[in-house]
Amino acid sequence: MENRKTSWWYTAWVLFFTAIMFVGTVFAGLTGFGLISAVFHLVCSLIYVYGWQAIARRSPEVMPKYFLAASALRLMAAAIVLLVFCVVNRQDIERIKWFAIVFIIFYLVILAFDAIFFAKVSNNNKITK
């Protein structure tokens, strides 16, 4: 039951950070870039937390491998999204530049949050069967 509560808090904080960053992109006039970044990171974070919840319940001893694999998959997915955007918009270098900046900021903020959140969870021994 503790894993569900932790998953709920993780999801709430990810939504909070994503919403703040999206509002920032709206005020900066980069709404489309913020929307793509927000959707990507929300989907990745939800997959990440529900995968974490399942692994923590069934086999907590493999959690370090899960964190490594999930982070690597998220990095590859982010690279693919950036590459697709670059290919689709190859004629507009300015759009590519601003999208990359927005996307990387989203990525780094969520990555830092994940590292801090799951380090605290692991240190507090909240990963239980």
Short mmCIF file of C-alpha atoms in Angstrom, two decimals:
data_model
loop_
_atom_site.label_atom_id
_atom_site.label_comp_id
_atom_site.label_asym_id
_atom_site.label_seq_id
_atom_site.Cartn_x
_atom_site.Cartn_y
_atom_site.Cartn_z
CA MET A 1 0.00 0.00 0.00
CA GLU A 2 2.93 2.31 0.71
CA ASN A 3 4.00 1.99 -2.95
CA ARG A 4 0.64 3.31 -4.13
CA LYS A 5 0.92 6.34 -1.88
CA THR A 6 4.46 7.00 -3.09
CA SER A 7 3.33 6.56 -6.72
CA TRP A 8 0.51 9.03 -6.14
CA TRP A 9 2.92 11.62 -4.70
CA TYR A 10 5.35 11.08 -7.55
CA THR A 11 2.58 11.57 -10.13
CA ALA A 12 1.30 14.68 -8.36
CA TRP A 13 4.76 16.27 -8.26
CA VAL A 14 5.46 15.43 -11.91
CA LEU A 15 2.15 17.03 -12.89
CA PHE A 16 3.02 20.08 -10.81
CA PHE A 17 6.48 20.54 -12.33
CA THR A 18 5.21 19.89 -15.84
CA ALA A 19 2.36 22.37 -15.41
CA ILE A 20 4.73 25.08 -14.16
CA MET A 21 7.13 24.52 -17.04
CA PHE A 22 4.26 24.46 -19.57
CA VAL A 23 2.89 27.75 -18.24
CA GLY A 24 6.38 29.18 -18.61
CA THR A 25 6.46 28.16 -22.26
CA VAL A 26 3.02 29.72 -22.80
CA PHE A 27 4.24 33.03 -21.39
CA ALA A 28 7.40 32.79 -23.51
CA GLY A 29 5.32 32.26 -26.65
CA LEU A 30 6.53 28.69 -27.12
CA THR A 31 3.25 26.89 -26.44
CA GLY A 32 3.60 24.21 -29.13
CA PHE A 33 7.07 23.26 -27.98
CA GLY A 34 5.93 23.17 -24.36
CA LEU A 35 2.95 21.00 -25.22
CA ILE A 36 5.05 18.41 -27.04
CA SER A 37 7.57 18.38 -24.20
CA ALA A 38 4.89 18.19 -21.50
CA VAL A 39 3.06 15.28 -23.14
CA PHE A 40 6.29 13.36 -23.72
CA HIS A 41 7.45 13.77 -20.14
CA LEU A 42 4.06 13.02 -18.61
CA VAL A 43 3.76 9.79 -20.58
CA CYS A 44 7.33 8.77 -19.74
CA SER A 45 6.87 9.60 -16.06
CA LEU A 46 3.63 7.65 -15.78
CA ILE A 47 5.19 4.61 -17.43
CA TYR A 48 8.22 5.03 -15.17
CA VAL A 49 6.26 5.20 -11.91
CA TYR A 50 3.89 2.34 -12.70
CA GLY A 51 6.82 0.19 -13.79
CA TRP A 52 8.58 1.12 -10.56
CA GLN A 53 5.49 0.21 -8.56
CA ALA A 54 5.23 -3.22 -10.21
CA ILE A 55 8.94 -4.00 -9.78
CA ALA A 56 9.02 -2.78 -6.18
CA ARG A 57 6.17 -5.12 -5.34
CA ARG A 58 7.45 -8.21 -7.12
CA SER A 59 11.24 -8.06 -6.95
CA PRO A 60 12.71 -5.06 -5.11
CA GLU A 61 16.24 -6.46 -5.41
CA VAL A 62 16.35 -5.47 -9.11
CA MET A 63 15.40 -1.83 -8.50
CA PRO A 64 18.86 -0.45 -9.38
CA LYS A 65 18.72 -2.25 -12.73
CA TYR A 66 15.21 -0.90 -13.30
CA PHE A 67 16.34 2.68 -12.65
CA LEU A 68 19.25 2.29 -15.06
CA ALA A 69 17.16 0.64 -17.78
CA ALA A 70 14.26 3.07 -17.44
CA SER A 71 16.59 6.07 -17.56
CA ALA A 72 18.35 4.71 -20.64
CA LEU A 73 15.03 4.06 -22.39
CA ARG A 74 13.81 7.55 -21.54
CA LEU A 75 17.03 9.03 -22.94
CA MET A 76 16.66 7.04 -26.18
CA ALA A 77 12.99 8.03 -26.50
CA ALA A 78 13.90 11.69 -25.95
CA ALA A 79 16.61 11.48 -28.60
CA ILE A 80 14.11 9.96 -31.03
CA VAL A 81 11.57 12.75 -30.36
CA LEU A 82 14.26 15.39 -30.92
CA LEU A 83 15.44 13.67 -34.10
CA VAL A 84 11.91 13.37 -35.51
CA PHE A 85 11.26 17.04 -34.77
CA CYS A 86 14.51 17.98 -36.51
CA VAL A 87 13.63 15.91 -39.59
CA VAL A 88 10.10 17.28 -39.82
CA ASN A 89 11.30 20.88 -39.40
CA ARG A 90 14.65 20.60 -41.18
CA GLN A 91 14.10 23.86 -43.08
CA ASP A 92 13.56 25.96 -39.94
CA ILE A 93 16.70 26.02 -37.81
CA GLU A 94 15.22 28.59 -35.42
CA ARG A 95 12.27 26.31 -34.57
CA ILE A 96 14.61 23.39 -34.05
CA LYS A 97 16.82 25.46 -31.73
CA TRP A 98 13.91 26.64 -29.54
CA PHE A 99 12.29 23.23 -29.44
CA ALA A 100 15.58 21.63 -28.38
CA ILE A 101 16.07 24.22 -25.64
CA VAL A 102 12.53 23.75 -24.26
CA PHE A 103 12.64 19.96 -24.54
CA ILE A 104 16.05 19.68 -22.85
CA ILE A 105 14.96 21.95 -19.99
CA PHE A 106 11.89 19.76 -19.43
CA TYR A 107 14.08 16.65 -19.62
CA LEU A 108 16.66 17.91 -17.13
CA VAL A 109 14.07 19.12 -14.61
CA ILE A 110 12.17 15.81 -14.65
CA LEU A 111 15.44 13.85 -14.58
CA ALA A 112 16.64 15.78 -11.51
CA PHE A 113 13.25 15.33 -9.85
CA ASP A 114 13.30 11.57 -10.53
CA ALA A 115 16.78 11.21 -9.09
CA ILE A 116 15.96 13.15 -5.93
CA PHE A 117 12.55 11.57 -5.42
CA PHE A 118 13.63 7.97 -5.84
CA ALA A 119 16.81 8.49 -3.82
CA LYS A 120 14.67 9.73 -0.93
CA VAL A 121 12.22 6.87 -1.34
CA SER A 122 15.05 4.33 -1.37
CA ASN A 123 16.75 5.93 1.63
CA ASN A 124 13.49 5.95 3.59
CA ASN A 125 13.03 2.22 2.89
CA LYS A 126 9.60 2.85 1.44
CA ILE A 127 10.15 0.19 -1.21
CA THR A 128 8.29 -2.73 0.26
CA LYS A 129 6.58 -5.81 -1.05
#
